[in-house]
Short mmCIF file of C-alpha atoms in Angstrom, two decimals:
data_model
loop_
_atom_site.label_atom_id
_atom_site.label_comp_id
_atom_site.label_asym_id
_atom_site.label_seq_id
_atom_site.Cartn_x
_atom_site.Cartn_y
_atom_site.Cartn_z
CA UNK O 1 11.15 64.92 142.24
CA UNK O 2 11.06 68.68 141.73
CA UNK O 3 8.57 69.81 139.07
CA UNK O 4 11.17 72.33 137.87
CA UNK O 5 13.24 69.39 136.59
CA UNK O 6 10.76 69.19 133.70
CA UNK O 7 12.02 72.59 132.51
CA UNK O 8 15.66 71.71 133.12
CA UNK O 9 15.35 68.54 131.03
CA UNK O 10 13.40 70.24 128.23
CA UNK O 11 16.10 72.92 127.97
CA UNK O 12 18.81 70.25 127.88
CA UNK O 13 17.06 68.15 125.22
CA UNK O 14 16.08 71.01 122.86
CA UNK O 15 17.65 74.29 124.00
CA UNK O 16 16.72 76.30 120.89
CA UNK O 17 13.09 75.15 120.65
CA UNK O 18 10.63 78.01 121.23
CA UNK O 19 9.32 77.78 124.78
CA UNK O 20 7.29 81.00 125.10
CA UNK O 21 5.20 83.05 122.69
CA UNK O 22 3.59 86.41 123.31
CA UNK O 23 0.64 86.16 121.01
CA UNK O 24 2.08 84.81 117.77
CA UNK O 25 5.56 86.23 118.39
CA UNK O 26 8.30 83.88 119.66
CA UNK O 27 9.67 85.29 122.92
CA UNK O 28 12.08 82.81 124.55
CA UNK O 29 13.72 79.53 123.66
CA UNK O 30 13.84 76.76 126.25
CA UNK O 31 17.47 77.61 126.99
CA UNK O 32 16.57 81.26 127.54
CA UNK O 33 13.58 80.35 129.70
CA UNK O 34 15.68 77.97 131.79
CA UNK O 35 18.41 80.59 132.29
CA UNK O 36 15.91 83.28 133.27
CA UNK O 37 14.20 80.92 135.71
CA UNK O 38 17.49 79.85 137.28
CA UNK O 39 18.57 83.49 137.70
CA UNK O 40 15.21 84.43 139.22
CA UNK O 41 15.45 81.44 141.54
CA UNK O 42 18.82 82.65 142.80
CA UNK O 43 17.34 86.14 143.24
CA UNK O 44 14.48 84.75 145.35
CA UNK O 45 17.03 83.06 147.59
CA UNK O 46 18.91 86.36 147.78
CA UNK O 47 15.70 88.09 148.88
CA UNK O 48 15.55 85.82 151.93
CA UNK O 49 13.45 82.91 150.65
CA UNK O 50 14.56 79.55 152.03
CA UNK O 51 13.42 76.14 150.74
CA UNK O 52 9.97 75.30 152.03
CA UNK O 53 8.80 78.93 152.21
CA UNK O 54 6.03 80.49 150.14
CA UNK O 55 5.94 83.01 147.27
CA UNK O 56 2.59 84.71 146.60
CA UNK O 57 1.80 85.66 143.00
CA UNK O 58 -0.79 88.37 142.29
CA UNK O 59 -0.85 89.37 138.65
CA UNK O 60 -2.46 88.89 135.26
CA UNK O 61 -1.54 86.14 132.84
CA UNK O 62 1.80 87.17 131.36
CA UNK O 63 5.04 85.37 130.40
CA UNK O 64 6.64 86.29 133.71
CA UNK O 65 3.98 84.26 135.54
CA UNK O 66 5.46 81.07 134.09
CA UNK O 67 8.96 82.17 135.10
CA UNK O 68 7.86 82.86 138.67
CA UNK O 69 6.22 79.43 138.99
CA UNK O 70 9.30 77.54 137.87
CA UNK O 71 11.74 79.82 139.69
CA UNK O 72 9.92 79.21 142.96
CA UNK O 73 9.95 75.43 142.43
CA UNK O 74 13.59 75.61 141.28
CA UNK O 75 14.48 77.17 144.63
CA UNK O 76 12.44 74.62 146.61
CA UNK O 77 9.69 77.13 147.36
CA UNK O 78 5.91 76.79 147.17
CA UNK O 79 3.73 79.04 145.01
CA UNK O 80 0.66 80.76 146.43
CA UNK O 81 -1.38 81.75 143.34
CA UNK O 82 -3.77 84.55 144.24
CA UNK O 83 -6.72 85.57 142.09
CA UNK O 84 -5.75 89.05 140.88
CA UNK O 85 -9.40 90.17 140.95
CA UNK O 86 -9.78 89.69 144.69
CA UNK O 87 -10.39 92.64 146.99
CA UNK O 88 -7.18 93.93 148.64
CA UNK O 89 -8.49 92.79 152.02
CA UNK O 90 -8.87 89.25 150.67
CA UNK O 91 -5.38 89.36 149.17
CA UNK O 92 -4.01 90.60 152.49
CA UNK O 93 -5.63 87.73 154.37
CA UNK O 94 -4.25 85.08 152.01
CA UNK O 95 -0.72 86.55 152.02
CA UNK O 96 -0.78 86.70 155.80
CA UNK O 97 -2.30 83.25 156.32
CA UNK O 98 0.16 81.62 153.92
CA UNK O 99 3.08 83.34 155.60
CA UNK O 100 4.41 84.38 152.19
CA UNK O 101 8.04 85.46 152.31
CA UNK O 102 7.86 87.27 148.95
CA UNK O 103 5.04 88.70 146.82
CA UNK O 104 5.34 88.99 143.03
CA UNK O 105 2.93 91.29 141.22
CA UNK O 106 2.70 93.59 138.19
CA UNK O 107 2.33 97.33 137.74
CA UNK O 108 -1.44 97.06 137.32
CA UNK O 109 -1.85 95.57 140.81
CA UNK O 110 1.16 97.13 142.55
CA UNK O 111 -0.71 99.82 144.49
CA UNK O 112 -3.34 97.41 145.83
CA UNK O 113 -0.81 94.70 146.65
CA UNK O 114 1.52 97.17 148.38
CA UNK O 115 -1.29 98.09 150.73
CA UNK O 116 -2.33 94.46 151.20
CA UNK O 117 1.16 93.17 151.99
CA UNK O 118 2.89 95.86 154.08
CA UNK O 119 6.43 94.95 155.06
CA UNK O 120 6.66 92.09 152.56
CA UNK O 121 9.36 92.21 149.87
CA UNK O 122 7.70 92.98 146.53
CA UNK O 123 8.93 92.08 143.08
CA UNK O 124 7.23 93.73 140.08
CA UNK O 125 7.28 91.41 137.09
CA UNK O 126 7.12 94.20 134.51
CA UNK O 127 9.62 96.39 136.35
CA UNK O 128 13.30 97.23 135.77
CA UNK O 129 14.48 95.32 138.85
CA UNK O 130 12.85 92.11 137.62
CA UNK O 131 14.41 92.49 134.16
CA UNK O 132 17.83 92.95 135.74
CA UNK O 133 17.40 89.87 137.93
CA UNK O 134 16.33 87.46 135.17
CA UNK O 135 19.01 88.75 132.83
CA UNK O 136 21.85 88.53 135.33
CA UNK O 137 23.17 85.23 133.92
CA UNK O 138 25.72 83.25 135.86
CA UNK O 139 26.09 79.55 136.56
CA UNK O 140 22.88 77.55 136.28
CA UNK O 141 22.56 75.48 139.43
CA UNK O 142 20.26 72.44 139.35
CA UNK O 143 16.80 72.62 140.96
CA UNK O 144 16.57 72.13 144.71
CA UNK O 145 16.19 68.42 145.56
CA UNK O 146 12.61 68.41 146.83
CA UNK O 147 10.69 65.29 147.80
CA UNK O 148 7.36 64.19 146.37
CA UNK O 149 5.49 65.42 149.43
CA UNK O 150 7.15 68.85 149.64
CA UNK O 151 4.65 71.67 149.21
CA UNK O 152 4.57 73.08 145.66
CA UNK O 153 1.19 74.82 145.24
CA UNK O 154 -0.89 76.40 148.03
CA UNK O 155 -4.25 77.19 146.48
CA UNK O 156 -6.92 79.05 148.43
CA UNK O 157 -10.48 77.90 147.84
CA UNK O 158 -13.19 80.36 146.92
CA UNK O 159 -14.40 80.63 150.50
CA UNK O 160 -18.14 80.46 149.84
CA UNK O 161 -18.59 79.68 153.54
CA UNK O 162 -16.30 81.66 155.83
CA UNK O 163 -12.62 82.20 155.14
CA UNK O 164 -11.02 80.35 152.22
CA UNK O 165 -8.92 77.31 153.07
CA UNK O 166 -5.42 76.74 151.71
CA UNK O 167 -5.26 73.50 149.72
CA UNK O 168 -1.77 71.97 149.90
CA UNK O 169 -0.51 70.26 146.75
CA UNK O 170 2.92 68.69 146.64
CA UNK O 171 5.14 67.90 143.67
CA UNK O 172 3.57 64.43 143.61
CA UNK O 173 0.12 65.91 142.93
CA UNK O 174 1.42 68.18 140.15
CA UNK O 175 3.27 65.35 138.43
CA UNK O 176 0.32 62.97 138.81
CA UNK O 177 -1.85 65.61 137.14
CA UNK O 178 0.60 65.92 134.25
CA UNK O 179 0.84 62.17 133.76
CA UNK O 180 -2.94 61.81 133.90
CA UNK O 181 -3.28 64.35 131.09
CA UNK O 182 -0.77 62.55 128.90
CA UNK O 183 -2.31 59.16 129.60
CA UNK O 184 -5.97 59.96 129.06
CA UNK O 185 -6.58 63.40 127.59
CA UNK O 186 -3.97 64.01 124.89
CA UNK O 187 -0.56 62.78 123.77
CA UNK O 188 1.14 66.16 123.87
CA UNK O 189 4.23 66.52 121.72
CA UNK O 190 7.02 69.07 121.14
CA UNK O 191 5.06 70.74 118.32
CA UNK O 192 2.03 71.42 120.51
CA UNK O 193 1.24 74.69 122.26
CA UNK O 194 -0.82 75.64 125.29
CA UNK O 195 -2.58 79.00 125.39
CA UNK O 196 -3.11 80.61 128.79
CA UNK O 197 -6.56 82.06 128.23
CA UNK O 198 -8.00 81.11 131.65
CA UNK O 199 -6.39 82.48 134.84
CA UNK O 200 -3.03 80.93 135.71
CA UNK O 201 -3.97 81.21 139.36
CA UNK O 202 -6.36 78.33 138.70
CA UNK O 203 -6.44 75.37 136.31
CA UNK O 204 -4.47 76.94 133.48
CA UNK O 205 -1.41 77.38 135.69
CA UNK O 206 -1.68 73.84 137.02
CA UNK O 207 -1.57 72.54 133.45
CA UNK O 208 1.79 74.21 132.68
CA UNK O 209 3.85 71.11 133.68
CA UNK O 210 1.81 69.04 131.21
CA UNK O 211 3.38 70.94 128.32
CA UNK O 212 6.82 71.53 129.85
CA UNK O 213 7.18 67.76 130.22
CA UNK O 214 7.39 67.36 126.43
CA UNK O 215 9.06 70.68 125.62
CA UNK O 216 5.87 72.14 124.15
CA UNK O 217 5.36 75.89 123.78
CA UNK O 218 3.58 78.20 126.25
CA UNK O 219 1.53 80.97 124.63
CA UNK O 220 0.33 84.13 126.38
CA UNK O 221 -2.39 86.32 124.85
CA UNK O 222 -1.23 89.96 124.63
CA UNK O 223 -4.50 91.04 126.25
CA UNK O 224 -3.64 89.00 129.36
CA UNK O 225 -7.14 87.53 129.46
CA UNK O 226 -9.61 85.47 127.47
CA UNK O 227 -10.87 87.08 124.30
CA UNK O 228 -12.59 84.82 121.78
CA UNK O 229 -11.38 86.68 118.69
CA UNK O 230 -7.81 86.87 119.96
CA UNK O 231 -7.83 83.19 120.93
CA UNK O 232 -9.04 82.10 117.50
CA UNK O 233 -6.49 84.30 115.74
CA UNK O 234 -3.59 82.89 117.75
CA UNK O 235 -4.77 79.32 117.15
CA UNK O 236 -5.06 79.84 113.40
CA UNK O 237 -1.59 81.38 113.12
CA UNK O 238 0.31 78.99 115.39
CA UNK O 239 -1.73 75.81 115.00
CA UNK O 240 -1.97 72.80 117.35
CA UNK O 241 -3.12 75.03 120.21
CA UNK O 242 -4.63 73.56 123.39
CA UNK O 243 -6.23 75.42 126.25
CA UNK O 244 -8.19 74.99 129.43
CA UNK O 245 -11.54 76.79 129.42
CA UNK O 246 -14.61 77.13 131.55
CA UNK O 247 -17.83 76.14 129.73
CA UNK O 248 -18.79 79.80 129.42
CA UNK O 249 -15.53 80.42 127.54
CA UNK O 250 -16.25 77.52 125.18
CA UNK O 251 -19.69 78.95 124.49
CA UNK O 252 -18.14 82.32 123.68
CA UNK O 253 -15.68 80.68 121.28
CA UNK O 254 -18.56 78.88 119.58
CA UNK O 255 -20.55 82.10 119.32
CA UNK O 256 -17.56 83.95 117.84
CA UNK O 257 -16.86 81.26 115.25
CA UNK O 258 -20.53 81.10 114.32
CA UNK O 259 -21.06 84.85 114.09
CA UNK O 260 -17.91 85.45 112.04
CA UNK O 261 -18.78 82.66 109.63
CA UNK O 262 -15.52 80.80 110.18
CA UNK O 263 -15.63 77.42 108.38
CA UNK O 264 -15.42 74.43 110.67
CA UNK O 265 -12.27 73.18 108.96
CA UNK O 266 -10.40 76.33 110.03
CA UNK O 267 -10.92 75.45 113.69
CA UNK O 268 -8.56 72.46 113.38
CA UNK O 269 -6.00 74.96 114.68
CA UNK O 270 -7.33 73.88 118.08
CA UNK O 271 -5.82 70.56 119.09
CA UNK O 272 -7.56 70.15 122.45
CA UNK O 273 -9.95 72.32 124.44
CA UNK O 274 -10.26 70.93 127.94
CA UNK O 275 -13.37 72.26 129.62
CA UNK O 276 -14.23 72.11 133.30
CA UNK O 277 -14.84 74.20 136.40
CA UNK O 278 -18.61 74.19 135.91
CA UNK O 279 -21.37 72.30 134.11
CA UNK O 280 -21.30 71.98 130.34
CA UNK O 281 -24.86 71.20 129.40
CA UNK O 282 -25.45 68.47 126.83
CA UNK O 283 -27.04 70.77 124.23
CA UNK O 284 -24.13 73.21 124.52
CA UNK O 285 -21.63 70.37 124.09
CA UNK O 286 -23.34 69.09 120.93
CA UNK O 287 -23.41 72.61 119.51
CA UNK O 288 -19.74 73.17 120.39
CA UNK O 289 -18.65 69.94 118.70
CA UNK O 290 -20.67 70.79 115.58
CA UNK O 291 -18.86 74.13 115.33
CA UNK O 292 -15.38 73.38 116.73
CA UNK O 293 -14.89 69.77 115.65
CA UNK O 294 -13.52 66.89 117.73
CA UNK O 295 -11.21 68.93 119.95
CA UNK O 296 -13.32 68.95 123.12
CA UNK O 297 -12.69 66.86 126.22
CA UNK O 298 -13.99 67.32 129.75
CA UNK O 299 -12.32 67.03 133.12
CA UNK O 300 -13.90 67.02 136.55
CA UNK O 301 -11.94 67.86 139.66
CA UNK O 302 -11.70 70.42 142.44
CA UNK O 303 -8.95 72.28 144.23
CA UNK O 304 -8.43 69.35 146.57
CA UNK O 305 -7.88 66.96 143.62
CA UNK O 306 -7.42 69.35 140.71
CA UNK O 307 -8.34 68.34 137.16
CA UNK O 308 -7.96 64.69 138.06
CA UNK O 309 -11.13 62.92 139.22
CA UNK O 310 -12.88 61.95 135.95
CA UNK O 311 -12.61 62.72 132.26
CA UNK O 312 -14.96 62.53 129.28
CA UNK O 313 -12.85 61.91 126.19
CA UNK O 314 -13.36 63.23 122.69
CA UNK O 315 -13.94 59.68 121.42
CA UNK O 316 -16.98 59.30 123.69
CA UNK O 317 -18.29 62.73 122.72
CA UNK O 318 -17.89 61.82 119.05
CA UNK O 319 -19.61 58.42 119.31
CA UNK O 320 -22.99 59.44 117.89
CA UNK O 321 -24.12 55.86 117.39
CA UNK O 322 -23.84 54.73 120.99
CA UNK O 323 -27.29 53.88 122.42
CA UNK O 324 -26.50 55.75 125.66
CA UNK O 325 -24.69 58.68 124.07
CA UNK O 326 -27.03 61.34 125.44
CA UNK O 327 -26.56 60.02 128.96
CA UNK O 328 -22.80 59.83 128.56
CA UNK O 329 -22.26 63.33 127.18
CA UNK O 330 -24.34 64.69 130.06
CA UNK O 331 -21.92 62.97 132.47
CA UNK O 332 -18.38 63.95 133.50
CA UNK O 333 -16.95 60.70 132.21
CA UNK O 334 -15.05 57.94 133.96
CA UNK O 335 -12.33 57.91 136.59
CA UNK O 336 -8.75 58.81 135.76
CA UNK O 337 -6.42 55.80 135.92
CA UNK O 338 -4.45 57.23 138.85
CA UNK O 339 -7.40 57.43 141.23
CA UNK O 340 -10.36 55.51 142.61
CA UNK O 341 -13.83 57.07 142.56
CA UNK O 342 -16.93 55.97 144.47
CA UNK O 343 -20.39 57.32 145.27
CA UNK O 344 -21.27 56.70 148.91
CA UNK O 345 -23.95 57.28 151.51
CA UNK O 346 -23.44 59.38 154.65
CA UNK O 347 -21.71 56.44 156.37
CA UNK O 348 -19.27 55.93 153.50
CA UNK O 349 -20.91 52.77 152.16
CA UNK O 350 -20.81 52.43 148.33
CA UNK O 351 -24.17 52.99 146.64
CA UNK O 352 -25.52 50.89 143.78
CA UNK O 353 -25.45 52.22 140.18
CA UNK O 354 -27.92 55.01 139.52
CA UNK O 355 -28.20 56.03 143.18
CA UNK O 356 -27.23 59.58 144.14
CA UNK O 357 -24.74 60.11 146.94
CA UNK O 358 -21.53 61.96 147.74
CA UNK O 359 -18.54 61.52 145.43
CA UNK O 360 -15.31 60.39 147.10
CA UNK O 361 -11.88 59.93 145.53
CA UNK O 362 -8.46 58.65 146.56
CA UNK O 363 -5.06 58.46 144.89
CA UNK O 364 -1.86 60.44 144.31
CA UNK O 365 -3.93 63.32 142.95
CA UNK O 366 -5.56 64.10 146.33
CA UNK O 367 -4.23 67.05 148.33
CA UNK O 368 -1.80 66.78 151.23
CA UNK O 369 -4.37 68.56 153.40
CA UNK O 370 -5.54 72.05 154.34
CA UNK O 371 -2.93 74.58 155.40
CA UNK O 372 -2.78 74.85 159.20
CA UNK O 373 -6.26 73.30 159.53
CA UNK O 374 -6.05 69.71 160.78
CA UNK O 375 -9.72 69.61 161.75
CA UNK O 376 -10.89 70.53 158.23
CA UNK O 377 -8.38 68.07 156.78
CA UNK O 378 -9.69 65.25 158.98
CA UNK O 379 -13.26 66.06 157.96
CA UNK O 380 -12.43 66.10 154.23
CA UNK O 381 -10.00 63.19 153.99
CA UNK O 382 -11.11 60.03 155.79
CA UNK O 383 -9.20 56.77 155.53
CA UNK O 384 -7.46 58.13 152.44
CA UNK O 385 -10.69 59.12 150.68
CA UNK O 386 -11.41 62.76 149.83
CA UNK O 387 -15.06 63.62 150.44
CA UNK O 388 -15.68 66.11 147.66
CA UNK O 389 -18.98 67.60 148.82
CA UNK O 390 -20.29 66.95 145.30
CA UNK O 391 -23.36 64.80 144.73
CA UNK O 392 -23.57 62.38 141.84
CA UNK O 393 -24.30 58.87 140.63
CA UNK O 394 -22.31 56.20 138.79
CA UNK O 395 -23.85 54.03 136.10
CA UNK O 396 -23.02 50.39 135.37
CA UNK O 397 -20.18 51.42 133.04
CA UNK O 398 -18.52 53.78 135.52
CA UNK O 399 -19.78 57.05 134.03
CA UNK O 400 -20.23 59.67 136.73
CA UNK O 401 -23.13 62.11 136.48
CA UNK O 402 -22.89 65.19 138.67
CA UNK O 403 -26.00 66.39 140.39
CA UNK O 404 -24.81 69.36 142.42
CA UNK O 405 -22.71 70.42 145.34
CA UNK O 406 -24.25 68.99 148.49
CA UNK O 407 -24.86 72.55 149.67
CA UNK O 408 -26.68 73.35 146.40
CA UNK O 409 -29.22 70.53 146.66
CA UNK O 410 -32.73 71.89 147.20
CA UNK O 411 -34.83 69.95 149.71
CA UNK O 412 -38.52 70.60 149.19
CA UNK O 413 -41.08 68.67 151.19
CA UNK O 414 -38.36 66.22 152.24
CA UNK O 415 -37.41 65.41 148.62
CA UNK O 416 -34.06 66.26 147.03
CA UNK O 417 -34.17 68.42 143.91
CA UNK O 418 -30.92 68.76 141.98
CA UNK O 419 -30.64 72.19 140.33
CA UNK O 420 -28.72 70.88 137.34
CA UNK O 421 -31.64 68.69 136.29
CA UNK O 422 -33.91 71.74 136.22
CA UNK O 423 -31.28 73.82 134.44
CA UNK O 424 -30.88 71.18 131.72
CA UNK O 425 -34.59 71.41 130.97
CA UNK O 426 -34.75 75.21 130.90
CA UNK O 427 -31.75 75.41 128.57
CA UNK O 428 -33.70 73.42 125.99
CA UNK O 429 -35.93 76.47 125.51
CA UNK O 430 -34.68 78.36 122.42
CA UNK O 431 -34.86 81.77 124.13
CA UNK O 432 -32.91 80.78 127.27
CA UNK O 433 -29.16 81.42 127.00
CA UNK O 434 -28.10 80.92 130.62
CA UNK O 435 -29.78 79.75 133.80
CA UNK O 436 -28.89 78.98 137.39
CA UNK O 437 -31.33 77.36 139.78
CA UNK O 438 -31.22 78.00 143.54
CA UNK O 439 -33.36 77.24 146.56
CA UNK O 440 -35.42 79.76 148.52
CA UNK O 441 -36.56 79.30 152.09
CA UNK O 442 -40.23 78.38 152.41
CA UNK O 443 -42.10 78.08 155.74
CA UNK O 444 -44.21 75.12 154.63
CA UNK O 445 -42.01 73.11 152.26
CA UNK O 446 -38.55 74.00 153.55
CA UNK O 447 -37.36 75.32 150.20
CA UNK O 448 -38.82 76.23 146.83
CA UNK O 449 -37.13 76.25 143.43
CA UNK O 450 -36.06 79.61 141.97
CA UNK O 451 -34.68 80.03 138.44
CA UNK O 452 -32.36 82.92 137.57
CA UNK O 453 -32.55 83.26 133.79
CA UNK O 454 -30.74 85.13 131.03
CA UNK O 455 -33.01 85.03 127.98
CA UNK O 456 -33.25 86.43 124.48
CA UNK O 457 -36.57 87.58 123.07
CA UNK O 458 -39.75 88.19 125.02
CA UNK O 459 -40.15 84.87 126.81
CA UNK O 460 -41.82 85.33 130.19
CA UNK O 461 -42.27 83.29 133.34
CA UNK O 462 -45.65 81.88 132.33
CA UNK O 463 -44.19 80.51 129.09
CA UNK O 464 -41.24 78.94 130.89
CA UNK O 465 -43.58 77.44 133.47
CA UNK O 466 -45.63 75.78 130.72
CA UNK O 467 -42.39 74.59 129.10
CA UNK O 468 -41.27 72.97 132.37
CA UNK O 469 -44.66 71.37 133.05
CA UNK O 470 -44.33 69.49 129.77
CA UNK O 471 -40.84 68.19 130.54
CA UNK O 472 -40.41 67.52 134.25
CA UNK O 473 -42.23 66.25 137.27
CA UNK O 474 -44.34 68.92 138.95
CA UNK O 475 -42.49 69.29 142.24
CA UNK O 476 -39.16 70.07 140.51
CA UNK O 477 -40.31 73.00 138.42
CA UNK O 478 -39.39 76.56 139.47
CA UNK O 479 -41.92 78.56 141.48
CA UNK O 480 -40.23 81.92 140.78
CA UNK O 481 -38.24 83.31 137.90
CA UNK O 482 -35.78 86.19 137.99
CA UNK O 483 -34.76 87.57 134.59
CA UNK O 484 -31.23 89.00 134.54
CA UNK O 485 -28.99 90.59 131.92
CA UNK O 486 -26.07 88.40 133.05
CA UNK O 487 -25.36 85.82 135.72
CA UNK O 488 -22.64 86.69 138.26
CA UNK O 489 -19.45 84.72 137.59
CA UNK O 490 -15.98 84.31 139.02
CA UNK O 491 -13.04 85.31 136.84
CA UNK O 492 -12.74 81.62 135.99
CA UNK O 493 -16.22 81.61 134.48
CA UNK O 494 -18.00 79.74 137.28
CA UNK O 495 -21.52 80.93 138.08
CA UNK O 496 -21.64 82.30 141.63
CA UNK O 497 -24.72 80.72 143.16
CA UNK O 498 -23.82 82.27 146.51
CA UNK O 499 -24.32 85.73 144.97
CA UNK O 500 -27.62 84.66 143.42
CA UNK O 501 -28.81 83.33 146.76
CA UNK O 502 -28.05 86.66 148.40
CA UNK O 503 -29.90 88.51 145.64
CA UNK O 504 -32.89 86.27 145.06
CA UNK O 505 -33.34 83.49 147.60
CA UNK O 506 -35.70 85.40 149.88
CA UNK O 507 -39.39 85.62 149.02
CA UNK O 508 -40.01 88.89 147.21
CA UNK O 509 -43.10 91.09 147.06
CA UNK O 510 -45.47 90.80 144.13
CA UNK O 511 -43.63 91.92 140.96
CA UNK O 512 -44.61 95.12 139.26
CA UNK O 513 -44.80 93.32 135.92
CA UNK O 514 -46.80 90.20 136.66
CA UNK O 515 -46.48 88.90 133.11
CA UNK O 516 -42.77 88.36 133.63
CA UNK O 517 -43.27 85.75 136.37
CA UNK O 518 -45.74 83.05 137.31
CA UNK O 519 -48.16 83.81 140.08
CA UNK O 520 -46.92 82.94 143.57
CA UNK O 521 -47.95 79.45 144.57
CA UNK O 522 -46.64 76.84 146.98
CA UNK O 523 -44.87 73.84 145.52
CA UNK O 524 -46.97 70.80 144.93
CA UNK O 525 -46.42 68.00 147.37
CA UNK O 526 -43.54 65.78 146.25
CA UNK O 527 -44.61 62.36 145.10
#
């Protein structure tokens, strides 16, 4: 089945229902959106794109992004969503590696993209040619008859080690994602709306079929990005707004609502805020629910099985009387119905409850493989199971608690230290607003624990060290602290530990202001 059929059916069932808003202003009905998509699809074919080929998209969140997605699928093409904040050299590499036949961009990125994709046909979404193409009318032909395994979405991973890899998702994966959302996150209806506050090149774009399936509305912020005040305004005016957000975005929404004195009851304009893409610490989640109400639900996934491994529902978050509530809200929930999840040792043998190992998943949500990389595919997908590279543990009730990426685990004196455990403790300090824990090479112990902290007030390293001594075993506590104004993040809100490692993982000379950090000392022997 072609994912574009969701749009075709929505336009047939309710042609005059509003499909697209720009801010709070209705922009297109479902009939208009369908006709524009069909015309753009024909134009892509006219520009030399044949079924099975790729269309790269490099632009900000804007209504045309949605049209390009569905037009490409309508024509039997695959979308290559490219982070618009990448360096032109990175864009060039992705466009070349994907073998994109066409590149769609906007005026803001035109100059950079033109240099990054020489010789490639370019279509400018906010240009006169684009407007003429989508408004050309004509007979609406049905979507191309793709199969479930035809490529629909070619997503390039962040490339923290070497070149990024192209994750291949077929129409089966996109539809499985949509059905998983409807089954376990929210019963979306025609009166609901999704707001594209997070980048459409990532999770927000993948969630578009969820709302097209039921003829719900798609809302684009006029700013083209996430802005807490703008998001709250749109939600209050339109109502029943859902969005995907990184935890940092949720925290900014909470801060805005708190600082502006907005009553909690006004935030019922938010139907569902799905958070993911990074850790939401338990204290932050409790605070967010107190301020935003019962609209929060968590998903855990990765590019290779996007948004579809586990989910922590709003009913679990709201269950204050459960004896294991604190443990559960610190987890990423239980497996989606359409997949199997296990925690295994290095040989693939399942581990008992409470034991940390690598998380593996199988089901219709798992990628087709890596683009032109059979060796990487074979290493990641074994006997149908995707080895995620994430470390975690399952409890007796099936709740999965993430520890860290396997590459983020700190091994000190032969003992594993999971940064998230240390971060959870530090975030309990009232003056700590953000923290990321990394490992630093040490000649005696292998690695030592380093905390990169964003803090309010005058808290120093000695105070944080005393705080940690009272709350965690000795060998886990940080041996160095780096105080920063902000933590480096991707445009999707994920903290970039790779950048922090480059900045702070090497032993540094004695600080000029000794009071800001504890004295240098080797880690105590793990026990």
